[in-house]
Coordinates of C-alpha atoms and ligand atoms in Angstrom, one line a residue:
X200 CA 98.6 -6.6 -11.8
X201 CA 100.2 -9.2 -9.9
X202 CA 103.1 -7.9 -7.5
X203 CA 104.0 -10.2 -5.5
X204 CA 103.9 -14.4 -5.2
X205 CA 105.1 -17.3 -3.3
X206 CA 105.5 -21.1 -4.9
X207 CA 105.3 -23.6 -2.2
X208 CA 107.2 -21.1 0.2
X209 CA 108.3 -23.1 3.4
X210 CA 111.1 -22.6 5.8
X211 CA 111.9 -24.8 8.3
X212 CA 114.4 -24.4 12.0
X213 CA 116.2 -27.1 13.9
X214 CA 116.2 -26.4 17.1
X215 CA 118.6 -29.4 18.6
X216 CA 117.1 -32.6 17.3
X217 CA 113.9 -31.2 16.1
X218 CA 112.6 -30.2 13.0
X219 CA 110.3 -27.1 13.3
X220 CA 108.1 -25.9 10.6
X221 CA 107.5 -22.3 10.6
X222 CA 106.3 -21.9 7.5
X223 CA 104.8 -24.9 5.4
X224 CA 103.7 -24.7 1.8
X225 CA 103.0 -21.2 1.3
X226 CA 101.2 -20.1 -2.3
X227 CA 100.0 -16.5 -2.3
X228 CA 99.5 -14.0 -4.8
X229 CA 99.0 -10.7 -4.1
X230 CA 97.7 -7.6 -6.4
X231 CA 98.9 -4.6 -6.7
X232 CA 97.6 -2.1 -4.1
X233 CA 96.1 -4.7 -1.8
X234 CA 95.7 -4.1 1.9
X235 CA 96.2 -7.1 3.6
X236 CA 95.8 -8.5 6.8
X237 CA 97.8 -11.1 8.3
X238 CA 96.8 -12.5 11.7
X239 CA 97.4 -15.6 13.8
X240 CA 98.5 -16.8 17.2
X241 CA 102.0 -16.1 18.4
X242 CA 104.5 -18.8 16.6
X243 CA 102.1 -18.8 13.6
X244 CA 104.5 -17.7 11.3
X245 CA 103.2 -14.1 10.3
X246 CA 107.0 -12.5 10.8
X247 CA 108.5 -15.4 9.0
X248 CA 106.4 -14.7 6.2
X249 CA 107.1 -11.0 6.0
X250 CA 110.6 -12.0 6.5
X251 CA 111.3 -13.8 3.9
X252 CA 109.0 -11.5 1.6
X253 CA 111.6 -8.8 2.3
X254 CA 114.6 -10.7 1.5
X255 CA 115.7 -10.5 5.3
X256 CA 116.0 -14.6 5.4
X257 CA 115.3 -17.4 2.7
X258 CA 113.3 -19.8 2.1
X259 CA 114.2 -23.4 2.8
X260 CA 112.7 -24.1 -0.2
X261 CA 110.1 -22.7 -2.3
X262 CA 109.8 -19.4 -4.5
X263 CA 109.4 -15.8 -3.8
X264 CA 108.6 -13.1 -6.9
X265 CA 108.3 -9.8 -7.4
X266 CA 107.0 -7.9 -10.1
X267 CA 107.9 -11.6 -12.0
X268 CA 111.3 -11.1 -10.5
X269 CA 112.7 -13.9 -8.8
X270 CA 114.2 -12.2 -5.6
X271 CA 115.1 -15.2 -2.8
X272 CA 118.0 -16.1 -5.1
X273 CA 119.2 -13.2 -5.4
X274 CA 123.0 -11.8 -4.1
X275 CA 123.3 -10.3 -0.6
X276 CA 123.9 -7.3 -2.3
X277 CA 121.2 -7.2 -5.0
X278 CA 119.4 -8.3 -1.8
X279 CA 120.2 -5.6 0.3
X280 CA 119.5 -3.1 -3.2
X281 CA 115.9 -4.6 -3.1
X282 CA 115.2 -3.8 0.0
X283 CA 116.4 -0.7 0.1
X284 CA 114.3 1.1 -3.3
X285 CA 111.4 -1.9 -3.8
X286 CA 110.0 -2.4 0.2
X287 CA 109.5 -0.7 3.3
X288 CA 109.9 -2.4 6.9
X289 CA 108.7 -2.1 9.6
X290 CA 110.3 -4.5 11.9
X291 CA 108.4 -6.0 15.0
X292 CA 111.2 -4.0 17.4
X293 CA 112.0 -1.0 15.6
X294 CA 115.5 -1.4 14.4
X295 CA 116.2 2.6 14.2
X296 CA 119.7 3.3 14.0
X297 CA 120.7 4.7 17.9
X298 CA 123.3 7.6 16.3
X299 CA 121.2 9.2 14.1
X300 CA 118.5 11.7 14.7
X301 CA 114.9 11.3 14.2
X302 CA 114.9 13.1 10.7
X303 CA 118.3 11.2 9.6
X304 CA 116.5 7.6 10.7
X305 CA 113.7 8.8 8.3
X306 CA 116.1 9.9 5.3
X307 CA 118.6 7.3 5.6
X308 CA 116.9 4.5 2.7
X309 CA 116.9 8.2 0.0
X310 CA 120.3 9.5 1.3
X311 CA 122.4 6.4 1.1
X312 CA 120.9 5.8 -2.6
X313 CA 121.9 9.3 -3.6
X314 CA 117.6 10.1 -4.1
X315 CA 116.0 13.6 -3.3
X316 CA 113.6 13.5 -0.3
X317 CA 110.2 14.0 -1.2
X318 CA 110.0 16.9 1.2
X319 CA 106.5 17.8 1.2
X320 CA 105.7 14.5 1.5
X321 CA 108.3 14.2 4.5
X322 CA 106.5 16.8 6.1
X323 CA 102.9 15.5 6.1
X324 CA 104.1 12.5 7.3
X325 CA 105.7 14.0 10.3
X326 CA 102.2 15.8 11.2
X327 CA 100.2 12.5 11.0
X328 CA 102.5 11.1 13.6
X329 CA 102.6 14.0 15.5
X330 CA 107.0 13.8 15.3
X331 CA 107.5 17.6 13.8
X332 CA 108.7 18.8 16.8
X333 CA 111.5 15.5 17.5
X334 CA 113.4 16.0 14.4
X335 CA 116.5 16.1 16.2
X336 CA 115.9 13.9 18.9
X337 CA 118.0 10.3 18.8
X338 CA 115.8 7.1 19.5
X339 CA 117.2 6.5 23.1
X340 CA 115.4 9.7 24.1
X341 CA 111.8 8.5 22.4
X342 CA 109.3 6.3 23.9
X343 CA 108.7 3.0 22.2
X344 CA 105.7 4.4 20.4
X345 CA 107.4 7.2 19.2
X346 CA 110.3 4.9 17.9
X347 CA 107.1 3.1 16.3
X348 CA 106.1 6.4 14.6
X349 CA 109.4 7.1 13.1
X350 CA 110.4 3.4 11.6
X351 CA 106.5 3.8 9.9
X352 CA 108.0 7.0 8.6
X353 CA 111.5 5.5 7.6
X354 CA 109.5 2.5 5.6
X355 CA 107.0 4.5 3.8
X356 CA 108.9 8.2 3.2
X357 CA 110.6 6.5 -0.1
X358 CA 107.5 5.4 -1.5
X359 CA 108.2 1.9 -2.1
X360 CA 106.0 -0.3 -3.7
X361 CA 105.4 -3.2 -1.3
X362 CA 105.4 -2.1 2.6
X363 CA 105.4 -4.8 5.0
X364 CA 104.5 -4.0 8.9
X365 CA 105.4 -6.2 11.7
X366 CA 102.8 -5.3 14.4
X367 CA 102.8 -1.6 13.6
X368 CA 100.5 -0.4 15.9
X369 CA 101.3 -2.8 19.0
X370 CA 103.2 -0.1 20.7
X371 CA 100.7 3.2 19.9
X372 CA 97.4 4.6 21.8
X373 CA 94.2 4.7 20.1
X374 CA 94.7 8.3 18.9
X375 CA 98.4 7.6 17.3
X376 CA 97.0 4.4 16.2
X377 CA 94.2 5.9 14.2
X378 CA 96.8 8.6 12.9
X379 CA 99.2 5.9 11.8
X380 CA 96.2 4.1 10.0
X381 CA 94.9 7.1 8.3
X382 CA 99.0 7.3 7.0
X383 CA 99.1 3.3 5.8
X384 CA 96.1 4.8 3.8
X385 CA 96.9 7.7 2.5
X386 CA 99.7 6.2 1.3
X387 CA 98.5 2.9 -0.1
X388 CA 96.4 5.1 -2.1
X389 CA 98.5 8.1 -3.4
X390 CA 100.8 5.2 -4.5
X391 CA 99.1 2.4 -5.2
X392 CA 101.0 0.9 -2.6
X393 CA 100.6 -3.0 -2.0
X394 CA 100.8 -3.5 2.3
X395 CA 101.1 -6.0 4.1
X396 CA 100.6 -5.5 7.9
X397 CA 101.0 -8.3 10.6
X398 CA 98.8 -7.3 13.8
X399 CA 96.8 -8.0 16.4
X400 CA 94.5 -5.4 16.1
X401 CA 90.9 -6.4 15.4
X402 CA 89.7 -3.1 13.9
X403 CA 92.4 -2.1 11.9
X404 CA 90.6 -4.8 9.7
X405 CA 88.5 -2.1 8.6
X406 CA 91.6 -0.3 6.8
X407 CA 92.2 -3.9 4.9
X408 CA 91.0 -5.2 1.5
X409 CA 92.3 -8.7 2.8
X410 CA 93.2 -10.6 5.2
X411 CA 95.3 -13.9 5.6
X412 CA 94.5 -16.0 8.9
X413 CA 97.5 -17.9 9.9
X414 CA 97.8 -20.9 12.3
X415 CA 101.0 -23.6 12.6
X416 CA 102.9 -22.3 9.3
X417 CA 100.0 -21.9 7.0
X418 CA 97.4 -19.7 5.8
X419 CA 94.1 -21.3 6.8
X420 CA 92.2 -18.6 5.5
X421 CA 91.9 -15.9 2.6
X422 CA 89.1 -13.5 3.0
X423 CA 88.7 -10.8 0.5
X424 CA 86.7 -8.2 1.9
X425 CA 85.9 -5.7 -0.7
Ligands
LIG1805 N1 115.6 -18.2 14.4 C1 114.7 -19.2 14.8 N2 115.2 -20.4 15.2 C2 114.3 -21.3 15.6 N3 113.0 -21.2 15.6 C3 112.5 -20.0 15.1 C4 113.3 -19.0 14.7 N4 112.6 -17.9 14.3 C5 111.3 -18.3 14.5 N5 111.2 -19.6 15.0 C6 110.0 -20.4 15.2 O1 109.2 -20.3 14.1 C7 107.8 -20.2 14.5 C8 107.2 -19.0 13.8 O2 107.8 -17.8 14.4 P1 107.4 -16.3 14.0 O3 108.3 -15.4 14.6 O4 107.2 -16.3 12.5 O5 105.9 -16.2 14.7 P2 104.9 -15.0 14.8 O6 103.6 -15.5 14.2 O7 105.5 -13.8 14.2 O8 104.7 -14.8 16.3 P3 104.5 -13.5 17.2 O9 103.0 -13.1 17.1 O10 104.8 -13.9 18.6 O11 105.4 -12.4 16.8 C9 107.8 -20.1 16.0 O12 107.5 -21.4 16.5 C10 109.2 -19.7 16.4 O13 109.6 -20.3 17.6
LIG1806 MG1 106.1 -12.0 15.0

């Protein structure tokens, strides 16, 4: 089933006098409970894309659907509704909120939408990223890989059905990063989730079913893997 596709998705910046394309022409469409991929140089475009994907920003022109929904036209506030039940972000700097506490960061998306918290679910997560014991620490007194750990957490502990990831293992060492892998799994599995993860890491193509090569704007490559 299709879950997600761009029409002729482009958005463009004027930075003083010039016109600069950061996104130019995209058409993708992506299946439910694909892995993908998305690499490129720096300015590519890869957090652009995932941007606009999760209703953050829109399109200077073009189409974004979900589930056959129409979604860049959308209100803020049916925007911001989106967001909060249909995707998980992970943002390339971690966005936590700095007066809450590690387990209220993670809640927040269920709590403010009135939703039980899955708490077995809660809890396995917080053993793959090794965060049990920093429930009730606030982000200023994490590291920036432990801030990494819990805004994995936040995105995926509502079980949404698209999760986009902004470099999500930039910040980790090999160990975490092989724990947060083995989570983008699990999960993607148990939930047919469809991901989406912008990195630079070369082996975490080995967790993906796809994988979008981006250079000036575009994708200049769409390899299906398995
Ligand atoms: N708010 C903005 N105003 C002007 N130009 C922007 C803005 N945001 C992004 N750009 C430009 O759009 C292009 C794409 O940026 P984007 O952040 O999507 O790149 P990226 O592939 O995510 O790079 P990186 O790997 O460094 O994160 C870049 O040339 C960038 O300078
Ligand atoms: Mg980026």
């Amino acid at each position: 089933m299709e879950i997600l596709k761009t029409v002729n998705l482009t958005k463009t910046y004027i930075d003083g006098r010039e016109k600069k394309i950061a996104l130019d022409n995209i058409n993708i469409n992506v299946e439910r409970g694909d892995f993908i991929g998305i690499f490129g140089p720096s300015g590519s475009g890869k957090s652009t894309l995932l941007n606009l994907l999760g209703g953050l920003d829109r399109p200077t022109a073009g189409e974004v659907y979900i589930e056959g929904q129409r979604t860049d036209i959308l209100s803020q506030s049916d925007l911001a509704l989106y967001r909060r039940r249909r995707v998980g972000i992970v943002y390339q700097f971690y966005n936590l909120i700095s007066n809450l506490n590690v387990e209220q960061n993670i809640k927040l998306p269920l709590l403010m939408d009135g939703r039980d918290v899955d708490l077995d679910f809660y809890k396995k997560i917080m053993e793959l990223i090794s965060m049990e014991d920093r429930e009730k620490s606030f982000p200023e007194e994490l590291s920036g890989g432990e801030q990494q750990r819990v805004a994995i957490a936040r995105a995926l502990v509502n079980k949404p059905s698209i999760v986009l990831l902004d470099e999500p293992t930039g910040n980790l060492d090999r160990k975490n990063r092989d724990k947060v892998l083995e989570l983008l799994k699990f999960s993607n599995q148990a939930f047919k989730q469809t991901m989406l993860i912008v990195s630079h890491d070369e082996d975490l193509v080995n967790a993906t079913n796809r994988v979008f090569h981006m250079e000036d704007g575009k994708i200049i490559r769409d390899v299906v893997l398995k």
